[in-house]
PDB file of C-alpha atoms in Angstrom:
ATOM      1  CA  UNK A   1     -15.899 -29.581  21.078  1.00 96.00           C
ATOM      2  CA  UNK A   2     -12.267 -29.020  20.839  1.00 97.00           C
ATOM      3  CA  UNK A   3     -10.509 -28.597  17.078  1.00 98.00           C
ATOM      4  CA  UNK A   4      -6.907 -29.721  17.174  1.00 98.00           C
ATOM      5  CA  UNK A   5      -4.954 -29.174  13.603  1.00 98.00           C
ATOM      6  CA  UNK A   6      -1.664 -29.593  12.525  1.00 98.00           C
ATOM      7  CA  UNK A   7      -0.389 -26.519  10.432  1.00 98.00           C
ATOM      8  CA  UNK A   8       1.955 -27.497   7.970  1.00 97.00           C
ATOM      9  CA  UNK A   9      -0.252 -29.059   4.860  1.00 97.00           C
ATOM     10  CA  UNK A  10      -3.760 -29.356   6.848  1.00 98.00           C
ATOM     11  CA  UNK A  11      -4.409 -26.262   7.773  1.00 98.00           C
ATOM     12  CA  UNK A  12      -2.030 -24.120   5.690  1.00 97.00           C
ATOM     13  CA  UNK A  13       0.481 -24.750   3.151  1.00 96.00           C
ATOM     14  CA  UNK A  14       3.502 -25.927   3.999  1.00 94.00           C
ATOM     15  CA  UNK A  15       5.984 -22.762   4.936  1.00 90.00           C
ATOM     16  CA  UNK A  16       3.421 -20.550   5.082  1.00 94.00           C
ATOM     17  CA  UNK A  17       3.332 -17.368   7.238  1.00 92.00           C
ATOM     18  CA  UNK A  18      -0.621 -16.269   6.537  1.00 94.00           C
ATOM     19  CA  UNK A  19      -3.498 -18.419   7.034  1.00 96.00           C
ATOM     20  CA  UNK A  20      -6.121 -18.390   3.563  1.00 96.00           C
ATOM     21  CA  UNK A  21      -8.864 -15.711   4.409  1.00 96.00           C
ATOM     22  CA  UNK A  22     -11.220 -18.082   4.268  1.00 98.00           C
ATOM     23  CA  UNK A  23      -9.774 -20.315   6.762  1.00 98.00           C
ATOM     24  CA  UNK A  24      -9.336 -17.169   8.489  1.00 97.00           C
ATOM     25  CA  UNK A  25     -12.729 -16.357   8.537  1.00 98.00           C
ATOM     26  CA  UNK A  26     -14.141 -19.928   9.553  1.00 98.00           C
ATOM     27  CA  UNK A  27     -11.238 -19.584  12.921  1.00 98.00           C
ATOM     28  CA  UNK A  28     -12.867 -16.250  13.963  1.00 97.00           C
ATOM     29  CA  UNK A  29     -16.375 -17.997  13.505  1.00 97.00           C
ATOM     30  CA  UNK A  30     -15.382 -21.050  15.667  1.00 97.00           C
ATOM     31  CA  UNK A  31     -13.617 -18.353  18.561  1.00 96.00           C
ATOM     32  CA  UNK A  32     -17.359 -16.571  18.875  1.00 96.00           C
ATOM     33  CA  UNK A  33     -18.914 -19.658  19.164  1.00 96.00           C
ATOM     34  CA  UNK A  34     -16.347 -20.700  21.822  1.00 95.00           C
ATOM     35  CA  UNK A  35     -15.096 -23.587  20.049  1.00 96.00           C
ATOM     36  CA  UNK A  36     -11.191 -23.780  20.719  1.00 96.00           C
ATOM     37  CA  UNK A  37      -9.055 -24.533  17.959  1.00 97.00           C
ATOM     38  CA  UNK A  38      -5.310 -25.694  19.098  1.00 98.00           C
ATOM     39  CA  UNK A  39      -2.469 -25.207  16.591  1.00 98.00           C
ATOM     40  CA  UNK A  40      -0.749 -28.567  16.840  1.00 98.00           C
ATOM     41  CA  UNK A  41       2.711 -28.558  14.694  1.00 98.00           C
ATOM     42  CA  UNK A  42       5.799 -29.715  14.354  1.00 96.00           C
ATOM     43  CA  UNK A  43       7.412 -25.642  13.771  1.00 96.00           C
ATOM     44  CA  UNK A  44       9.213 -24.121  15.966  1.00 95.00           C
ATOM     45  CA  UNK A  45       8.051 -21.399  18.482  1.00 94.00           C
ATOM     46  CA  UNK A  46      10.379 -18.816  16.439  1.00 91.00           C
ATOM     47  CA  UNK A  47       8.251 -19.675  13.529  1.00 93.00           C
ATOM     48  CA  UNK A  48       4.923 -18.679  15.092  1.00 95.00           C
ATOM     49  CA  UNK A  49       4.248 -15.400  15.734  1.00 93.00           C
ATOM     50  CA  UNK A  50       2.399 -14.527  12.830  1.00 94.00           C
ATOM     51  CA  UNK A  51      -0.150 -17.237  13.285  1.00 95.00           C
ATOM     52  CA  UNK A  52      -0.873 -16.128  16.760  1.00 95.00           C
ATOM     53  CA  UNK A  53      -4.171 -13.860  15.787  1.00 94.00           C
ATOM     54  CA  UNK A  54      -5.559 -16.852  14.769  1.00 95.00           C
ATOM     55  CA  UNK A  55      -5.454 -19.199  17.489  1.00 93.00           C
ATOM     56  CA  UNK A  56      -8.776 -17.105  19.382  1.00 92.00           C
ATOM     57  CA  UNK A  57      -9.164 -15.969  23.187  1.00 92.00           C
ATOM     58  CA  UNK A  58      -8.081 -19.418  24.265  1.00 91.00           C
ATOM     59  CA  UNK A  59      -4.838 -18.637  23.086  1.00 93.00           C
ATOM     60  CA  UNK A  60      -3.231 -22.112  22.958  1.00 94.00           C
ATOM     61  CA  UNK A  61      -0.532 -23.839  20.858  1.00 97.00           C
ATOM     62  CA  UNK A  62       1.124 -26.890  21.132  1.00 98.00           C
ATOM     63  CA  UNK A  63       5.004 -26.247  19.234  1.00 98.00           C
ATOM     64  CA  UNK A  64       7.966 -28.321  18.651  1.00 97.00           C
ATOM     65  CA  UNK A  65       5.957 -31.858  18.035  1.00 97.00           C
ATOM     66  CA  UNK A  66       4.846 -31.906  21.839  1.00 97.00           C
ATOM     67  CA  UNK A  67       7.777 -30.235  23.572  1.00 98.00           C
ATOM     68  CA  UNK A  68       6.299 -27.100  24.009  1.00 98.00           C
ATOM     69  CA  UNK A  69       2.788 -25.745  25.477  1.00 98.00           C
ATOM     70  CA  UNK A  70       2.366 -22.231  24.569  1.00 97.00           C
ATOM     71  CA  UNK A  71       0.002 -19.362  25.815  1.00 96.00           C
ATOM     72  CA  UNK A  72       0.301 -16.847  23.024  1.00 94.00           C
ATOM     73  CA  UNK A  73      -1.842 -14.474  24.961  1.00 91.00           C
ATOM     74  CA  UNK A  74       0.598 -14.290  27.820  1.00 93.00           C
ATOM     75  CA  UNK A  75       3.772 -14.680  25.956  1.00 93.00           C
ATOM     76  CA  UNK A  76       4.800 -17.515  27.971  1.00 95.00           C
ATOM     77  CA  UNK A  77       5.623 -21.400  27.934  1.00 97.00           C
ATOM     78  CA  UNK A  78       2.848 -22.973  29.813  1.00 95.00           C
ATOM     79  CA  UNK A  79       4.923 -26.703  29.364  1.00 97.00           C
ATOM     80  CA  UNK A  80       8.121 -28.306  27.981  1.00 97.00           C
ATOM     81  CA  UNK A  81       9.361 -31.402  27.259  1.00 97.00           C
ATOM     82  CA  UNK A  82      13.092 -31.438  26.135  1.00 97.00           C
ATOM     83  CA  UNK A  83      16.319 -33.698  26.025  1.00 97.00           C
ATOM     84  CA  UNK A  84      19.368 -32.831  27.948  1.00 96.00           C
ATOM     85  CA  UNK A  85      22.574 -33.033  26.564  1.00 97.00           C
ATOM     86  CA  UNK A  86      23.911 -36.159  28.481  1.00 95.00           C
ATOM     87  CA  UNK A  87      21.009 -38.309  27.017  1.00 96.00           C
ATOM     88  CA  UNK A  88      20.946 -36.774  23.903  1.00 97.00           C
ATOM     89  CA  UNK A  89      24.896 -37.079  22.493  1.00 97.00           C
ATOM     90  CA  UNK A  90      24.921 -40.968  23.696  1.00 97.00           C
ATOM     91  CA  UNK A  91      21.841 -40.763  21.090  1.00 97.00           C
ATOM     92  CA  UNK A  92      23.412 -39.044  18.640  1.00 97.00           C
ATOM     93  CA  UNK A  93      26.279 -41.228  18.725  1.00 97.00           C
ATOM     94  CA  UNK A  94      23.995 -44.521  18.329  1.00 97.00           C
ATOM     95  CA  UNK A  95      22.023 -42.671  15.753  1.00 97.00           C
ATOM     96  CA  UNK A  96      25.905 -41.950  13.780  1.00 96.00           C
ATOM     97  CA  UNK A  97      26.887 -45.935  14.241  1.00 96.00           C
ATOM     98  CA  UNK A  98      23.319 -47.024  12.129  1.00 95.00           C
ATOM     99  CA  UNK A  99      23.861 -44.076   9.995  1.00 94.00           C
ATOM    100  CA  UNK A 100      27.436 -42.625   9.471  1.00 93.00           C
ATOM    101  CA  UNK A 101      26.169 -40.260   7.031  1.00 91.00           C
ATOM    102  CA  UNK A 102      23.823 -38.372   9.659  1.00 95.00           C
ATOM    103  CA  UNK A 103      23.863 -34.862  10.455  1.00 96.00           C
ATOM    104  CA  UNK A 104      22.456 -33.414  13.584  1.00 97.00           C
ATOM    105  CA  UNK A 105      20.501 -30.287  14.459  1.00 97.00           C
ATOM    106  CA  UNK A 106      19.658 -29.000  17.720  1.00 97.00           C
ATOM    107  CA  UNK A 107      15.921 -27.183  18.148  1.00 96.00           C
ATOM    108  CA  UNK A 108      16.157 -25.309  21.300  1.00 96.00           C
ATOM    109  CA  UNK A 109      13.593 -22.384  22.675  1.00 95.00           C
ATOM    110  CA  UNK A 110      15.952 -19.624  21.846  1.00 93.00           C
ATOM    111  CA  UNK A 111      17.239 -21.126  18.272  1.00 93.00           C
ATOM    112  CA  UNK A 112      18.894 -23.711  16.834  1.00 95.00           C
ATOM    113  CA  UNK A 113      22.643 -25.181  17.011  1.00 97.00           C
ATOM    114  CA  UNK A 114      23.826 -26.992  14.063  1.00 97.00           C
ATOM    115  CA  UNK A 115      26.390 -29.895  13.577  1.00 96.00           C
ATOM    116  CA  UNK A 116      29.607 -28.601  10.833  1.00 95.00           C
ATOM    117  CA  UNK A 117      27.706 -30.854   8.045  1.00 94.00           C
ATOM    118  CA  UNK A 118      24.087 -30.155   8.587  1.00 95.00           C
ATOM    119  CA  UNK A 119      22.196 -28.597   5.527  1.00 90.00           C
ATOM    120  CA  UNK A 120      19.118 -26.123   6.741  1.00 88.00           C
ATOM    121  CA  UNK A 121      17.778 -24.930   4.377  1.00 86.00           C
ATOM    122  CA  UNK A 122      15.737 -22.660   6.296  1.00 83.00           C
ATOM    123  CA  UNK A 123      18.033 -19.031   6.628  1.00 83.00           C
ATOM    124  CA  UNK A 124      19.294 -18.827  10.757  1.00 86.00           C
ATOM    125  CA  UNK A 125      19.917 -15.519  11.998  1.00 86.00           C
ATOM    126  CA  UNK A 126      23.457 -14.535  12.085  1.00 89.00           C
ATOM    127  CA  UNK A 127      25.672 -16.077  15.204  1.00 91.00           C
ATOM    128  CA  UNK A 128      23.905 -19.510  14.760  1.00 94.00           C
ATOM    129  CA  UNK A 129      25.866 -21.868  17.079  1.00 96.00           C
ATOM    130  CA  UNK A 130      27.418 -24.595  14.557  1.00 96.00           C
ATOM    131  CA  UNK A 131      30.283 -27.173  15.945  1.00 97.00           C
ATOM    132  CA  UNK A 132      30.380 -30.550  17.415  1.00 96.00           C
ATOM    133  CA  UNK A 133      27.594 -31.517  19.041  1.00 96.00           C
ATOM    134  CA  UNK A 134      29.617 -31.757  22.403  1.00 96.00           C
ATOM    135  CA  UNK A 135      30.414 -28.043  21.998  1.00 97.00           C
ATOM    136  CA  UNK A 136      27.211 -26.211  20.791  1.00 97.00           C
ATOM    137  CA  UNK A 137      24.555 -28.305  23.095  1.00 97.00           C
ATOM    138  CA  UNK A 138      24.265 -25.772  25.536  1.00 96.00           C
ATOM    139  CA  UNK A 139      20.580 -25.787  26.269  1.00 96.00           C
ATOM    140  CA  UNK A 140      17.683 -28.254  26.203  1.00 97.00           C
ATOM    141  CA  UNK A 141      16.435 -29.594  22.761  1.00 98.00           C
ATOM    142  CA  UNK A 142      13.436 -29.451  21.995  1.00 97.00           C
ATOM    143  CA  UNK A 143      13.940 -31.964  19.016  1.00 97.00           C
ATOM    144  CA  UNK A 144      17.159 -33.701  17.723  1.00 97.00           C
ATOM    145  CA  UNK A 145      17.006 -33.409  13.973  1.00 97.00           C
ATOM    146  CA  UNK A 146      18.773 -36.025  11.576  1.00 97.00           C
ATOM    147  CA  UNK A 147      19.319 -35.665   7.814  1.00 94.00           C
ATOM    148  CA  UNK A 148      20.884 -38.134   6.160  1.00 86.00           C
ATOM    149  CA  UNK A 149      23.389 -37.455   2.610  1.00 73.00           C
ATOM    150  CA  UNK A 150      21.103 -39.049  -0.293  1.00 62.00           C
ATOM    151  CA  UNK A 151      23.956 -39.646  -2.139  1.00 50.00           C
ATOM    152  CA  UNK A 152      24.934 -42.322   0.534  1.00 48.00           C
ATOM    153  CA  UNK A 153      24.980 -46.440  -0.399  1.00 44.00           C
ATOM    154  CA  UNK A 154      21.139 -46.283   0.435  1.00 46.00           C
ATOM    155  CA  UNK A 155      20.350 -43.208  -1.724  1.00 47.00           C
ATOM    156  CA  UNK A 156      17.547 -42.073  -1.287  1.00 57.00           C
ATOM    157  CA  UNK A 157      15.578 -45.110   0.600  1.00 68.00           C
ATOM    158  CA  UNK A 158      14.155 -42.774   3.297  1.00 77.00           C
ATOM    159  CA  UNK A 159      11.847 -45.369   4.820  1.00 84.00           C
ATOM    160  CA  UNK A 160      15.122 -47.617   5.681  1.00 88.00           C
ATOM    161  CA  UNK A 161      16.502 -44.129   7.316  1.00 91.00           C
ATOM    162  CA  UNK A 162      13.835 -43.556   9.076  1.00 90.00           C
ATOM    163  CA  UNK A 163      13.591 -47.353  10.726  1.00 92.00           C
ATOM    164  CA  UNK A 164      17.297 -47.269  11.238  1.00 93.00           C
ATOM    165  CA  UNK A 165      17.031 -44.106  13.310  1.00 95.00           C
ATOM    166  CA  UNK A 166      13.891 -45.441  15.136  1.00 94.00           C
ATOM    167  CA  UNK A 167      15.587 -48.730  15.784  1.00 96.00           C
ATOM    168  CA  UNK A 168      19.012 -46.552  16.989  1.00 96.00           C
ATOM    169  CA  UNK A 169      17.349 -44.427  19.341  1.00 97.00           C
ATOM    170  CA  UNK A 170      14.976 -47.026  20.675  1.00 96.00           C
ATOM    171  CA  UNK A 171      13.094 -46.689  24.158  1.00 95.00           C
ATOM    172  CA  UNK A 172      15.516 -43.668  25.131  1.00 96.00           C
ATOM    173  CA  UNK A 173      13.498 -41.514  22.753  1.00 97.00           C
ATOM    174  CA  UNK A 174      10.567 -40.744  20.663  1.00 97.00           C
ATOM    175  CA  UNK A 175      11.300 -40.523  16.852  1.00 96.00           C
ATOM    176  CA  UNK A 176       8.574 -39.306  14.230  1.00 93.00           C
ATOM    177  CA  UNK A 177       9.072 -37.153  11.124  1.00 91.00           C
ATOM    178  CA  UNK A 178       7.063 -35.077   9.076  1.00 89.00           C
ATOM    179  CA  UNK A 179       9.442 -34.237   6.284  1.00 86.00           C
ATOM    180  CA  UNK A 180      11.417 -37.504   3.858  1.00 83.00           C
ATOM    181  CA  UNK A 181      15.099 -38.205   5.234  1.00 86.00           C
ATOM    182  CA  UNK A 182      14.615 -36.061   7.949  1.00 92.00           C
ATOM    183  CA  UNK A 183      13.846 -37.614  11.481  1.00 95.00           C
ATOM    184  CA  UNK A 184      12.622 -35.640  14.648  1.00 96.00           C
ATOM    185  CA  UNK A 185      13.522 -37.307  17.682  1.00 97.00           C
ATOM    186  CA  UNK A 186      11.983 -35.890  21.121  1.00 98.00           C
ATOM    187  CA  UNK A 187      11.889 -37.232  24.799  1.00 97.00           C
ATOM    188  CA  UNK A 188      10.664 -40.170  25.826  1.00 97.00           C
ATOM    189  CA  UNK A 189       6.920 -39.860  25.819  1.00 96.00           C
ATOM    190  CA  UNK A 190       6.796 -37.162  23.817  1.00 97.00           C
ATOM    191  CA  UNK A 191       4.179 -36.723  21.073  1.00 97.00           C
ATOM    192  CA  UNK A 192       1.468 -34.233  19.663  1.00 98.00           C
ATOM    193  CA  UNK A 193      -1.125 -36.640  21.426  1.00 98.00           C
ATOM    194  CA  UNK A 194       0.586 -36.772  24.987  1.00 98.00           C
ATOM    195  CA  UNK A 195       0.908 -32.247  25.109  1.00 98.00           C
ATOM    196  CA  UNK A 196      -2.728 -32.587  23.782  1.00 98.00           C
ATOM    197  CA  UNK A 197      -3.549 -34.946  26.252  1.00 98.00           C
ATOM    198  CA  UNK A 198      -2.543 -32.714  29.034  1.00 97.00           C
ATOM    199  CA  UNK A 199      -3.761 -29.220  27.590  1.00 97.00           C
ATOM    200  CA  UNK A 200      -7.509 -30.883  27.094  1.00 97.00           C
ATOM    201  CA  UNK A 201      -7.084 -31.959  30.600  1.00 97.00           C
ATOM    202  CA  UNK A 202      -6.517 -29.022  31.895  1.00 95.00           C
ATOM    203  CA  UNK A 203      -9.418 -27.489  29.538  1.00 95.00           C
ATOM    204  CA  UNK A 204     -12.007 -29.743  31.262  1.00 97.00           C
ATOM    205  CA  UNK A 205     -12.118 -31.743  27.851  1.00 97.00           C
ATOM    206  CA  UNK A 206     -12.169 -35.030  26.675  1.00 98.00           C
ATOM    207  CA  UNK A 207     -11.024 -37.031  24.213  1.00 98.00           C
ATOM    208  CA  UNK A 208     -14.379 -37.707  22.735  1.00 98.00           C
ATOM    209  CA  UNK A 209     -14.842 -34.271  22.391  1.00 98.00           C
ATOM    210  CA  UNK A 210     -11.971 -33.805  20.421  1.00 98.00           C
ATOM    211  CA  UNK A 211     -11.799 -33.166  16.492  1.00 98.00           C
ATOM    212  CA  UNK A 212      -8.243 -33.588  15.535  1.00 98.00           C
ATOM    213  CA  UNK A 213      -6.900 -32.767  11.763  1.00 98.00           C
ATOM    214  CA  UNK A 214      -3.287 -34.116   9.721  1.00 98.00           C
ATOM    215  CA  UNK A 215      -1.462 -34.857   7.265  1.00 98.00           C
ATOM    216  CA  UNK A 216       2.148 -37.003   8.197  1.00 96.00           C
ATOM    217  CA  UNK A 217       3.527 -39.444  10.090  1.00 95.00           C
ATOM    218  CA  UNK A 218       4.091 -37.283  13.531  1.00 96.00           C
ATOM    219  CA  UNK A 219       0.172 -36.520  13.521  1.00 98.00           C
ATOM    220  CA  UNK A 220       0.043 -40.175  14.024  1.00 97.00           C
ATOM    221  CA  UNK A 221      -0.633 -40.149  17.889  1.00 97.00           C
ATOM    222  CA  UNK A 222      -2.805 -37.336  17.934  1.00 98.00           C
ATOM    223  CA  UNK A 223      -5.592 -38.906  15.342  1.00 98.00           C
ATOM    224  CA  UNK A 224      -5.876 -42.147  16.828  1.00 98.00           C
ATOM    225  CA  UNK A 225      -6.390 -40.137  20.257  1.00 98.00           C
ATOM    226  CA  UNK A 226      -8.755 -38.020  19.533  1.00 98.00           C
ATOM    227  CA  UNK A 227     -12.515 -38.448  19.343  1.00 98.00           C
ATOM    228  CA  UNK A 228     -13.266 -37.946  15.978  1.00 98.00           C
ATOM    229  CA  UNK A 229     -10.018 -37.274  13.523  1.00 98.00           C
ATOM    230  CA  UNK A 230      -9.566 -36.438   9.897  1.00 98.00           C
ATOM    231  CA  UNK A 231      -6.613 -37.366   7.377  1.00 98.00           C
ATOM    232  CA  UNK A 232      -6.180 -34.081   4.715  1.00 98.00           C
ATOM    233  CA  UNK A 233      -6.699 -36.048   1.032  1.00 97.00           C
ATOM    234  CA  UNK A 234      -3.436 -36.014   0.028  1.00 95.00           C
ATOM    235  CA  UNK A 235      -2.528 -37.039   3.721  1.00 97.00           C
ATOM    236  CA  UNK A 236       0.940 -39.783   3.331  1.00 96.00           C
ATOM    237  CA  UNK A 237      -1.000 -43.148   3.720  1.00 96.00           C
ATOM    238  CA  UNK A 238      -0.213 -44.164   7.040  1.00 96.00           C
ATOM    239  CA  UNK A 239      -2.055 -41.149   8.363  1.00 97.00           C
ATOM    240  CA  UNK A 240      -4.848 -41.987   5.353  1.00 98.00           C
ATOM    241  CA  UNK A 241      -5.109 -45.470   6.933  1.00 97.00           C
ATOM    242  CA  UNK A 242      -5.782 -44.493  10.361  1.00 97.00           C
ATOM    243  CA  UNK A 243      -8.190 -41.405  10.350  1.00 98.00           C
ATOM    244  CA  UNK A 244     -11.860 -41.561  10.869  1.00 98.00           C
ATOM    245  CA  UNK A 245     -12.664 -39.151   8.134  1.00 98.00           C
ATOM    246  CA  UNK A 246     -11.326 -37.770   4.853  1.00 98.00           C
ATOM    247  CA  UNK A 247     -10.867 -33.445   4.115  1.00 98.00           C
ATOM    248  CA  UNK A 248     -10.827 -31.813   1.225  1.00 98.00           C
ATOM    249  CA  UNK A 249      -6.933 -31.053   0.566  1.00 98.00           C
ATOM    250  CA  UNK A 250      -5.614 -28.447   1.838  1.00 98.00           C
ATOM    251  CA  UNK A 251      -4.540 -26.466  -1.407  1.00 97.00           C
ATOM    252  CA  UNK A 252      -8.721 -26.456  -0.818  1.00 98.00           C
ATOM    253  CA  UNK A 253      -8.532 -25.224   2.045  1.00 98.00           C
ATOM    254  CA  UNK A 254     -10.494 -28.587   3.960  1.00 98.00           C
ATOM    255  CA  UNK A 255     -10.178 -28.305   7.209  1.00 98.00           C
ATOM    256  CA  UNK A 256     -12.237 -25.170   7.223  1.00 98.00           C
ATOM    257  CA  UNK A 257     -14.737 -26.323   4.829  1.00 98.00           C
ATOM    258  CA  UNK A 258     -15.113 -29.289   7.531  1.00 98.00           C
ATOM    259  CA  UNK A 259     -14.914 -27.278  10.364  1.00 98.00           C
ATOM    260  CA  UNK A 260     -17.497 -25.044   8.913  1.00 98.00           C
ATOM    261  CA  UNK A 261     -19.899 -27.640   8.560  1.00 97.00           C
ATOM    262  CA  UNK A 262     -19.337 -29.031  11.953  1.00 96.00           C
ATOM    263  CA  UNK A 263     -19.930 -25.433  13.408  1.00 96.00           C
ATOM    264  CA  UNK A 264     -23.332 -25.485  11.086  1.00 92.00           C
ATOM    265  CA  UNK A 265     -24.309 -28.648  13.245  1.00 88.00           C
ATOM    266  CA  UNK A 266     -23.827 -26.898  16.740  1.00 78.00           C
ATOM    267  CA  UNK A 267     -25.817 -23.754  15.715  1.00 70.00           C
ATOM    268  CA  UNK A 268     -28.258 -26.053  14.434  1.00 63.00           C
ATOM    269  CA  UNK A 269     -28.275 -27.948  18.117  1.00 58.00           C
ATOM    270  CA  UNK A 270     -28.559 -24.801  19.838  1.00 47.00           C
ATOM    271  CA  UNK A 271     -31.439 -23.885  17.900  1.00 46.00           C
TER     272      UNK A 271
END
């Protein structure tokens, strides 16, 4: 068995930099009964490193929505999956014709690089790169972000944003998103399900073997993947609608009170 969870509001609350102690607990239970559990998110590898104690020996994380494989144990990118600039400005500018009030973002393994108009509202350390996109996209992106301004003709209709960005980008692209009016676009190909696919794989695991936990749209690929998946309660519906299983919430902490159980059923086996 193989647990793959999303971080963001399955297995912790969204933002946060701890993990619930008894979440906690239930990981280091799972890690001595050699049950991996794979952090699957849409953060950032600069937003990780306290949650690294907690992925076990196996020391595996799959960052950026796909882009990124991580070995936390060695310190080192095991796989990525990024956009170049060439591809990705005759994107952006197809994404700015559907949308003229988009902003752009730039997620990149050493930081981000920010449009003139785009609102983070996460702080960026000091020096942040922000210009045109033609000037600051001096790396490989790991995801495009687009915000759009709410106080545009379509206020705040985020599903039309999101389908014009989808239907903008089309096959050149993969566009998900996690967060209303803000879109994630990675490479072609590239989802939560295809890095899992590859890491499990190279783990000698199969799908079927696969528990897989989440909560929003970019989980999407991963549940219907994996063997046996599980919306959180107050997943958004389309996740609801496609999961095997229901969790407790995660305010409740669910995933480990499933996980627990499911480790209760392989003790019991080995018995």
């Amino acid at each position: 068995m193989l647990i793959a969870t999303d971080l963001d509001g399955t297995l912790v609350p969204d933002g946060a930099t701890t993990v619930p102690s008894y979440t906690a607990q239930v990981l280091r239970r799972a890690d001595d009964a050699g049950v991996p559990v794979v952090f699957v998110t849409a953060r950032p590898l600069r937003w990780m490193d306290p949650l690294w104690p907690h992925v076990g020996r196996h020391g595996r994380a799959i960052v950026s929505n796909g882009a990124v494989t991580y070995d936390a144990g060695a310190r080192e990118v095991v796989h990525l999956a990024g956009i170049d600039a060439g591809t990705g400005l005759a994107i952006a500018a197809a994404v700015t014709e559907a949308v003229p009030s988009a902003s752009f973002a730039l997620e990149c393994l050493d930081g981000m690089r920010l449009d003139p108009t785009f609102d983070e509202p996460d702080p960026t350390p000091p020096g942040t790169p922000r210009g045109p996109l033609d000037e600051v996209w001096d790396a490989t992106a790991l995801k495009v972000l687009v915000r759009y301004d709410d106080r545009s003709p379509s206020g705040g209709d985020h599903t039309a944003f999101h389908d014009a960005v989808e239907e903008a980008v089309g096959d050149r692209a993969t566009v998900t998103w996690s967060v209303a009016g803000l879109a994630e676009i990675s490479a072609v190909g590239v989802t939560k399900a295809s890095a899992l696919t590859r890491l499990c794989e190279r783990m000698g695991v199969v799908p079927a073997d696969v528990v897989a936990f989440g909560d929003m749209p970019n989980d999407l690929a991963m549940l219907s993947w994996a063997g046996t998946s599980y919306a959180m309660a107050d997943a958004h519906p389309s996740v609801v609608e496609v999961a095997d299983h229901l969790a407790p919430p995660c305010a409740d902490e669910g995933v480990a009170r499933v996980l627990a159980g499911l480790l209760d059923q392989v003790s019991g086996e080995v018995r």
